[in-house]
Amino acid sequence: EAKANLEKAGWAVDYIVTHCAPTSIQNALLREHSAPDALTDFLEEVSQRCRFKYHFFGHYHSNQVIQQKYVLLYEQILRLK
């Protein structure tokens, strides 16, 4: 369903909000402890195909910005406009 919705939006959205990060971002965060799976690989495909301002995700229990548009949130709350 996610791909169908992105297709309808022309693969262009303002924000992506997920629990996990794309594989490349997870690898950068966890290095040798990274264990990519079907979900992170799917999110990697989305990050490569989709035009977006920011991708917000959690799961890794830290607050950090990676490569300017990937935002790892743990204890922060953001208001999106």
Short mmCIF file of N, CA and C in Angstrom, two decimals:
data_model
loop_
_atom_site.label_atom_id
_atom_site.label_comp_id
_atom_site.label_asym_id
_atom_site.label_seq_id
_atom_site.Cartn_x
_atom_site.Cartn_y
_atom_site.Cartn_z
N GLU A 1 0.82 -1.19 0.00
CA GLU A 1 0.00 0.00 0.00
C GLU A 1 0.87 1.26 0.00
N ALA A 2 2.01 1.22 0.67
CA ALA A 2 2.89 2.39 0.71
C ALA A 2 3.34 2.78 -0.69
N LYS A 3 3.75 1.79 -1.48
CA LYS A 3 4.20 2.09 -2.84
C LYS A 3 3.07 2.68 -3.68
N ALA A 4 1.87 2.16 -3.51
CA ALA A 4 0.73 2.67 -4.27
C ALA A 4 0.46 4.12 -3.90
N ASN A 5 0.53 4.45 -2.62
CA ASN A 5 0.31 5.83 -2.18
C ASN A 5 1.42 6.75 -2.68
N LEU A 6 2.66 6.28 -2.66
CA LEU A 6 3.76 7.10 -3.18
C LEU A 6 3.61 7.29 -4.69
N GLU A 7 3.17 6.27 -5.36
CA GLU A 7 2.93 6.38 -6.81
C GLU A 7 1.89 7.45 -7.09
N LYS A 8 0.80 7.45 -6.32
CA LYS A 8 -0.25 8.46 -6.48
C LYS A 8 0.29 9.87 -6.24
N ALA A 9 1.26 9.98 -5.33
CA ALA A 9 1.85 11.28 -5.00
C ALA A 9 3.01 11.63 -5.93
N GLY A 10 3.26 10.81 -6.94
CA GLY A 10 4.37 11.07 -7.85
C GLY A 10 5.73 10.91 -7.19
N TRP A 11 5.80 10.08 -6.17
CA TRP A 11 7.03 9.84 -5.42
C TRP A 11 7.64 11.14 -4.90
N ALA A 12 6.78 12.06 -4.47
CA ALA A 12 7.23 13.33 -3.89
C ALA A 12 6.33 13.66 -2.69
N VAL A 13 6.94 13.76 -1.52
CA VAL A 13 6.21 14.09 -0.29
C VAL A 13 7.06 15.05 0.53
N ASP A 14 6.43 15.73 1.46
CA ASP A 14 7.20 16.61 2.34
C ASP A 14 7.98 15.80 3.38
N TYR A 15 7.30 14.85 4.02
CA TYR A 15 7.90 14.10 5.12
C TYR A 15 7.64 12.61 4.98
N ILE A 16 8.60 11.84 5.44
CA ILE A 16 8.43 10.39 5.61
C ILE A 16 8.58 10.15 7.11
N VAL A 17 7.66 9.41 7.70
CA VAL A 17 7.70 9.09 9.13
C VAL A 17 7.60 7.58 9.27
N THR A 18 8.65 6.97 9.81
CA THR A 18 8.68 5.51 9.97
C THR A 18 9.30 5.16 11.32
N HIS A 19 9.21 3.90 11.66
CA HIS A 19 9.85 3.43 12.89
C HIS A 19 11.35 3.21 12.65
N CYS A 20 11.68 2.50 11.59
CA CYS A 20 13.08 2.18 11.27
C CYS A 20 13.63 3.14 10.22
N ALA A 21 14.93 3.06 10.02
CA ALA A 21 15.62 3.87 9.01
C ALA A 21 15.89 3.02 7.77
N PRO A 22 16.17 3.67 6.65
CA PRO A 22 16.64 2.93 5.48
C PRO A 22 17.96 2.22 5.79
N THR A 23 18.25 1.18 5.06
CA THR A 23 19.45 0.37 5.31
C THR A 23 20.72 1.20 5.37
N SER A 24 20.93 2.10 4.44
CA SER A 24 22.18 2.88 4.43
C SER A 24 22.32 3.74 5.67
N ILE A 25 21.22 4.29 6.16
CA ILE A 25 21.26 5.12 7.36
C ILE A 25 21.47 4.25 8.59
N GLN A 26 20.78 3.10 8.63
CA GLN A 26 20.99 2.17 9.74
C GLN A 26 22.44 1.71 9.79
N ASN A 27 23.02 1.42 8.63
CA ASN A 27 24.43 1.01 8.58
C ASN A 27 25.34 2.10 9.12
N ALA A 28 25.05 3.36 8.78
CA ALA A 28 25.86 4.48 9.27
C ALA A 28 25.74 4.62 10.78
N LEU A 29 24.55 4.37 11.30
CA LEU A 29 24.32 4.49 12.75
C LEU A 29 24.94 3.34 13.54
N LEU A 30 24.72 2.13 13.07
CA LEU A 30 25.07 0.94 13.85
C LEU A 30 26.36 0.26 13.42
N ARG A 31 26.88 0.66 12.29
CA ARG A 31 28.11 0.09 11.71
C ARG A 31 28.06 -1.44 11.68
N GLU A 32 29.01 -2.10 12.34
CA GLU A 32 29.08 -3.57 12.26
C GLU A 32 27.93 -4.27 12.97
N HIS A 33 27.16 -3.54 13.77
CA HIS A 33 26.03 -4.14 14.48
C HIS A 33 24.73 -4.05 13.67
N SER A 34 24.79 -3.46 12.50
CA SER A 34 23.61 -3.30 11.66
C SER A 34 23.16 -4.65 11.11
N ALA A 35 21.85 -4.86 11.12
CA ALA A 35 21.28 -6.09 10.57
C ALA A 35 20.13 -5.72 9.64
N PRO A 36 20.45 -5.36 8.40
CA PRO A 36 19.40 -4.99 7.45
C PRO A 36 18.39 -6.11 7.27
N ASP A 37 17.16 -5.72 6.96
CA ASP A 37 16.11 -6.70 6.72
C ASP A 37 15.21 -6.19 5.60
N ALA A 38 14.13 -6.89 5.34
CA ALA A 38 13.24 -6.51 4.24
C ALA A 38 12.67 -5.11 4.42
N LEU A 39 12.36 -4.73 5.66
CA LEU A 39 11.80 -3.40 5.91
C LEU A 39 12.82 -2.30 5.65
N THR A 40 14.03 -2.44 6.21
CA THR A 40 15.03 -1.39 5.99
C THR A 40 15.43 -1.32 4.51
N ASP A 41 15.44 -2.47 3.84
CA ASP A 41 15.72 -2.47 2.39
C ASP A 41 14.60 -1.77 1.62
N PHE A 42 13.35 -1.99 2.01
CA PHE A 42 12.23 -1.28 1.38
C PHE A 42 12.36 0.22 1.61
N LEU A 43 12.69 0.62 2.84
CA LEU A 43 12.86 2.05 3.13
C LEU A 43 14.04 2.64 2.36
N GLU A 44 15.05 1.83 2.09
CA GLU A 44 16.17 2.27 1.25
C GLU A 44 15.68 2.56 -0.17
N GLU A 45 14.85 1.68 -0.69
CA GLU A 45 14.28 1.91 -2.02
C GLU A 45 13.47 3.20 -2.04
N VAL A 46 12.66 3.41 -1.02
CA VAL A 46 11.86 4.63 -0.92
C VAL A 46 12.78 5.85 -0.88
N SER A 47 13.83 5.79 -0.07
CA SER A 47 14.72 6.95 0.07
C SER A 47 15.44 7.26 -1.23
N GLN A 48 15.68 6.25 -2.06
CA GLN A 48 16.35 6.46 -3.35
C GLN A 48 15.39 7.00 -4.41
N ARG A 49 14.14 6.57 -4.37
CA ARG A 49 13.18 6.95 -5.42
C ARG A 49 12.39 8.22 -5.10
N CYS A 50 12.17 8.47 -3.84
CA CYS A 50 11.24 9.52 -3.42
C CYS A 50 11.96 10.86 -3.22
N ARG A 51 11.28 11.94 -3.58
CA ARG A 51 11.76 13.28 -3.25
C ARG A 51 11.05 13.70 -1.97
N PHE A 52 11.82 14.09 -0.94
CA PHE A 52 11.24 14.45 0.35
C PHE A 52 12.14 15.45 1.06
N LYS A 53 11.54 16.21 1.98
CA LYS A 53 12.31 17.18 2.77
C LYS A 53 13.03 16.51 3.92
N TYR A 54 12.29 15.69 4.68
CA TYR A 54 12.87 15.03 5.85
C TYR A 54 12.27 13.64 6.01
N HIS A 55 13.10 12.73 6.52
CA HIS A 55 12.64 11.41 6.92
C HIS A 55 12.86 11.31 8.42
N PHE A 56 11.76 11.20 9.16
CA PHE A 56 11.81 11.08 10.62
C PHE A 56 11.64 9.61 10.99
N PHE A 57 12.45 9.14 11.93
CA PHE A 57 12.34 7.76 12.39
C PHE A 57 12.82 7.67 13.83
N GLY A 58 12.52 6.57 14.48
CA GLY A 58 12.90 6.36 15.88
C GLY A 58 13.70 5.08 15.99
N HIS A 59 13.30 4.19 16.86
CA HIS A 59 13.82 2.83 17.02
C HIS A 59 15.21 2.75 17.62
N TYR A 60 16.10 3.68 17.36
CA TYR A 60 17.50 3.52 17.73
C TYR A 60 17.87 4.26 19.02
N HIS A 61 16.89 4.83 19.70
CA HIS A 61 17.04 5.44 21.03
C HIS A 61 18.15 6.49 21.09
N SER A 62 18.06 7.46 20.20
CA SER A 62 18.99 8.58 20.17
C SER A 62 18.31 9.75 19.47
N ASN A 63 18.87 10.92 19.62
CA ASN A 63 18.40 12.11 18.91
C ASN A 63 19.56 12.58 18.04
N GLN A 64 19.35 12.60 16.73
CA GLN A 64 20.47 12.88 15.84
C GLN A 64 19.96 13.20 14.43
N VAL A 65 20.68 14.07 13.73
CA VAL A 65 20.41 14.33 12.32
C VAL A 65 21.53 13.68 11.52
N ILE A 66 21.15 12.92 10.50
CA ILE A 66 22.11 12.21 9.67
C ILE A 66 21.92 12.69 8.24
N GLN A 67 23.01 13.08 7.60
CA GLN A 67 23.00 13.52 6.20
C GLN A 67 21.94 14.58 5.93
N GLN A 68 21.72 15.45 6.84
CA GLN A 68 20.87 16.65 6.76
C GLN A 68 19.37 16.40 6.68
N LYS A 69 18.91 15.29 6.11
CA LYS A 69 17.47 15.13 6.00
C LYS A 69 16.91 13.88 6.67
N TYR A 70 17.75 13.11 7.31
CA TYR A 70 17.30 11.95 8.08
C TYR A 70 17.37 12.32 9.56
N VAL A 71 16.24 12.30 10.24
CA VAL A 71 16.17 12.79 11.62
C VAL A 71 15.75 11.65 12.54
N LEU A 72 16.68 11.24 13.39
CA LEU A 72 16.44 10.20 14.38
C LEU A 72 15.91 10.87 15.64
N LEU A 73 14.73 10.47 16.06
CA LEU A 73 14.08 11.05 17.24
C LEU A 73 13.91 10.00 18.32
N TYR A 74 14.20 10.40 19.55
CA TYR A 74 13.97 9.52 20.69
C TYR A 74 13.20 10.27 21.77
N GLU A 75 13.78 11.33 22.28
CA GLU A 75 13.15 12.09 23.36
C GLU A 75 12.68 13.46 22.91
N GLN A 76 12.68 13.71 21.62
CA GLN A 76 12.25 15.00 21.09
C GLN A 76 10.84 14.89 20.53
N ILE A 77 10.15 16.01 20.57
CA ILE A 77 8.85 16.13 19.93
C ILE A 77 8.94 17.30 18.96
N LEU A 78 8.56 17.07 17.72
CA LEU A 78 8.60 18.12 16.71
C LEU A 78 7.20 18.41 16.20
N ARG A 79 6.95 19.66 15.90
CA ARG A 79 5.70 20.05 15.26
C ARG A 79 5.98 20.24 13.78
N LEU A 80 5.29 19.49 12.95
CA LEU A 80 5.47 19.59 11.51
C LEU A 80 4.47 20.58 10.95
N LYS A 81 4.94 21.44 10.06
CA LYS A 81 4.06 22.44 9.44
C LYS A 81 3.98 22.21 7.96
#
